[in-house]
Amino acid sequence: HQNGFYSVFFALLWPGEVRVSVTLVHSSEAVQVLKRLREEHPDRVYFKSLFRSGYFTETTQCNLCLSAHEPLCNFTDPHTGEPWFCYKPKLLSCDTRVDHAKGGYQKRLISSREGLLFQSDINIKIPLLASGTDRVTVKPQESKDKWELERNANSDVIK
């Protein structure tokens, strides 16, 4: 609503009492920083793959897109088309890959002021308290015929 209030819609699929809880993972300001990082630094999180043949191993960097200044191994998913590349090991072939893991994060990509938007237990994953009741009682669904009769009788109100 652009005023600090939010509306939430969700299906209530079975009767009973429901307690609603909402957690704000990131503020809108933090989301803007994350969008900028995604656009300007798509490789800010990097990954590594381990290649092995016998007792010899090599590790190379992997990501969605890599600079083509070195030969690449193409591990694009044949079913989804999701791209994935690793730099080709110097001595091993691409088909000797045996493991994959997160390598780390590029550091110092945000200002100290932007960093204030990402403080654990301060403004990340903050529970939002209800301004009214946080409980809803879902009544058993009435038959469709009765619901249609009530709807037709009170065309401006649906029960």
C-alpha positions in Angstrom: 0.0 0.0 0.0 3.1 2.2 0.0 2.4 3.3 3.6 3.9 0.6 5.8 0.8 -1.6 5.7 0.5 -4.9 3.8 -2.4 -7.0 2.6 -2.0 -10.8 2.6 -4.1 -13.3 0.8 -4.0 -17.1 1.1 -6.2 -20.1 0.8 -7.8 -21.6 3.9 -8.3 -25.1 2.8 -9.8 -26.9 5.8 -11.9 -25.9 8.9 -10.4 -25.1 12.2 -8.5 -22.3 14.0 -5.6 -20.8 12.2 -2.9 -18.6 13.6 -1.5 -16.2 11.0 2.2 -15.1 11.2 4.1 -13.1 8.8 7.9 -12.5 8.6 9.5 -9.7 6.7 12.7 -11.1 5.3 14.0 -7.9 3.7 12.8 -4.4 3.7 11.9 -2.7 0.3 15.2 -0.7 0.6 17.2 -3.9 1.1 15.4 -5.5 -1.9 16.5 -2.5 -4.1 20.1 -3.2 -3.0 19.8 -6.9 -3.8 18.3 -6.1 -7.3 21.2 -3.7 -8.0 23.7 -6.4 -6.9 22.0 -9.0 -9.1 22.3 -6.7 -12.2 25.8 -5.3 -11.6 27.5 -8.4 -10.0 25.7 -11.6 -11.2 28.8 -13.5 -10.2 29.0 -12.1 -6.6 28.4 -15.7 -5.3 30.9 -18.0 -6.9 31.1 -21.8 -7.0 33.9 -24.4 -7.4 33.9 -27.8 -8.9 36.4 -30.6 -8.2 37.7 -32.6 -11.1 39.5 -36.0 -10.4 41.2 -38.7 -12.4 42.9 -41.3 -10.3 44.8 -39.5 -7.5 45.1 -36.2 -9.5 42.6 -33.4 -8.8 42.0 -29.9 -10.0 39.5 -27.3 -8.8 38.0 -24.6 -11.0 35.5 -21.7 -10.6 32.0 -22.2 -11.9 28.9 -19.9 -12.4 26.0 -19.0 -14.7 28.2 -16.9 -16.9 32.0 -16.8 -17.0 34.5 -14.8 -19.0 35.5 -16.7 -22.1 39.2 -15.8 -21.7 39.8 -19.4 -20.8 38.3 -22.7 -22.1 35.0 -23.6 -20.5 33.2 -26.8 -19.5 29.5 -26.5 -20.4 27.2 -28.1 -17.8 24.0 -26.5 -19.0 21.0 -28.6 -17.9 19.7 -30.4 -21.0 16.1 -30.6 -19.6 15.6 -27.0 -18.4 18.2 -25.2 -20.4 19.5 -23.6 -17.2 23.1 -22.5 -18.0 26.0 -23.6 -15.9 29.7 -23.3 -16.7 33.1 -24.1 -15.1 36.5 -23.1 -16.3 38.1 -26.2 -17.8 40.8 -27.8 -15.7 44.3 -27.4 -17.2 45.1 -31.1 -17.3 41.8 -32.9 -16.9 38.7 -33.2 -19.1 35.3 -31.8 -18.3 33.8 -35.2 -17.8 36.0 -35.8 -14.7 34.0 -33.5 -12.5 33.1 -35.3 -9.2 32.0 -32.6 -6.8 30.5 -29.1 -6.6 30.3 -26.5 -3.8 29.9 -22.9 -3.0 33.2 -21.1 -3.2 32.3 -17.9 -1.4 31.2 -14.3 -1.9 32.8 -11.3 -3.5 33.4 -8.8 -0.6 32.8 -5.1 -0.4 30.1 -4.7 -3.0 27.8 -2.6 -0.9 28.4 0.6 1.1 28.5 0.7 4.9 25.2 2.5 4.8 23.6 -0.2 2.7 25.2 -2.8 5.0 23.0 -1.5 7.8 20.0 -2.9 5.9 21.3 -6.5 6.4 21.8 -6.9 10.1 20.8 -10.3 11.6 18.2 -10.0 14.4 17.7 -6.3 13.7 16.2 -6.0 10.2 16.4 -9.5 8.6 13.6 -12.0 9.1 11.6 -9.8 11.5 8.2 -11.1 12.6 5.5 -8.7 11.9 2.9 -8.4 14.6 -0.8 -8.3 13.7 -2.5 -4.9 14.4 -5.6 -6.9 15.3 -6.3 -10.5 15.9 -3.8 -13.1 14.5 -6.3 -15.9 14.7 -8.9 -16.9 12.2 -11.6 -19.6 12.6 -12.4 -21.3 9.3 -15.9 -22.7 9.3 -16.8 -25.9 7.5 -17.8 -25.2 3.9 -21.5 -25.0 3.4 -23.1 -26.9 0.5 -22.9 -25.1 -2.8 -26.6 -24.8 -3.2 -27.1 -23.0 0.1 -24.1 -20.7 -0.7 -25.6 -19.9 -4.1 -29.0 -19.1 -2.5 -27.4 -16.7 0.0 -25.3 -15.1 -2.7 -28.3 -14.5 -4.9 -30.3 -13.2 -2.0 -27.6 -10.7 -1.0 -25.9 -9.9 -4.3 -23.5 -7.4 -2.6 -22.4 -9.8 0.2 -20.9 -13.2 -0.4 -20.8 -15.4 2.7 
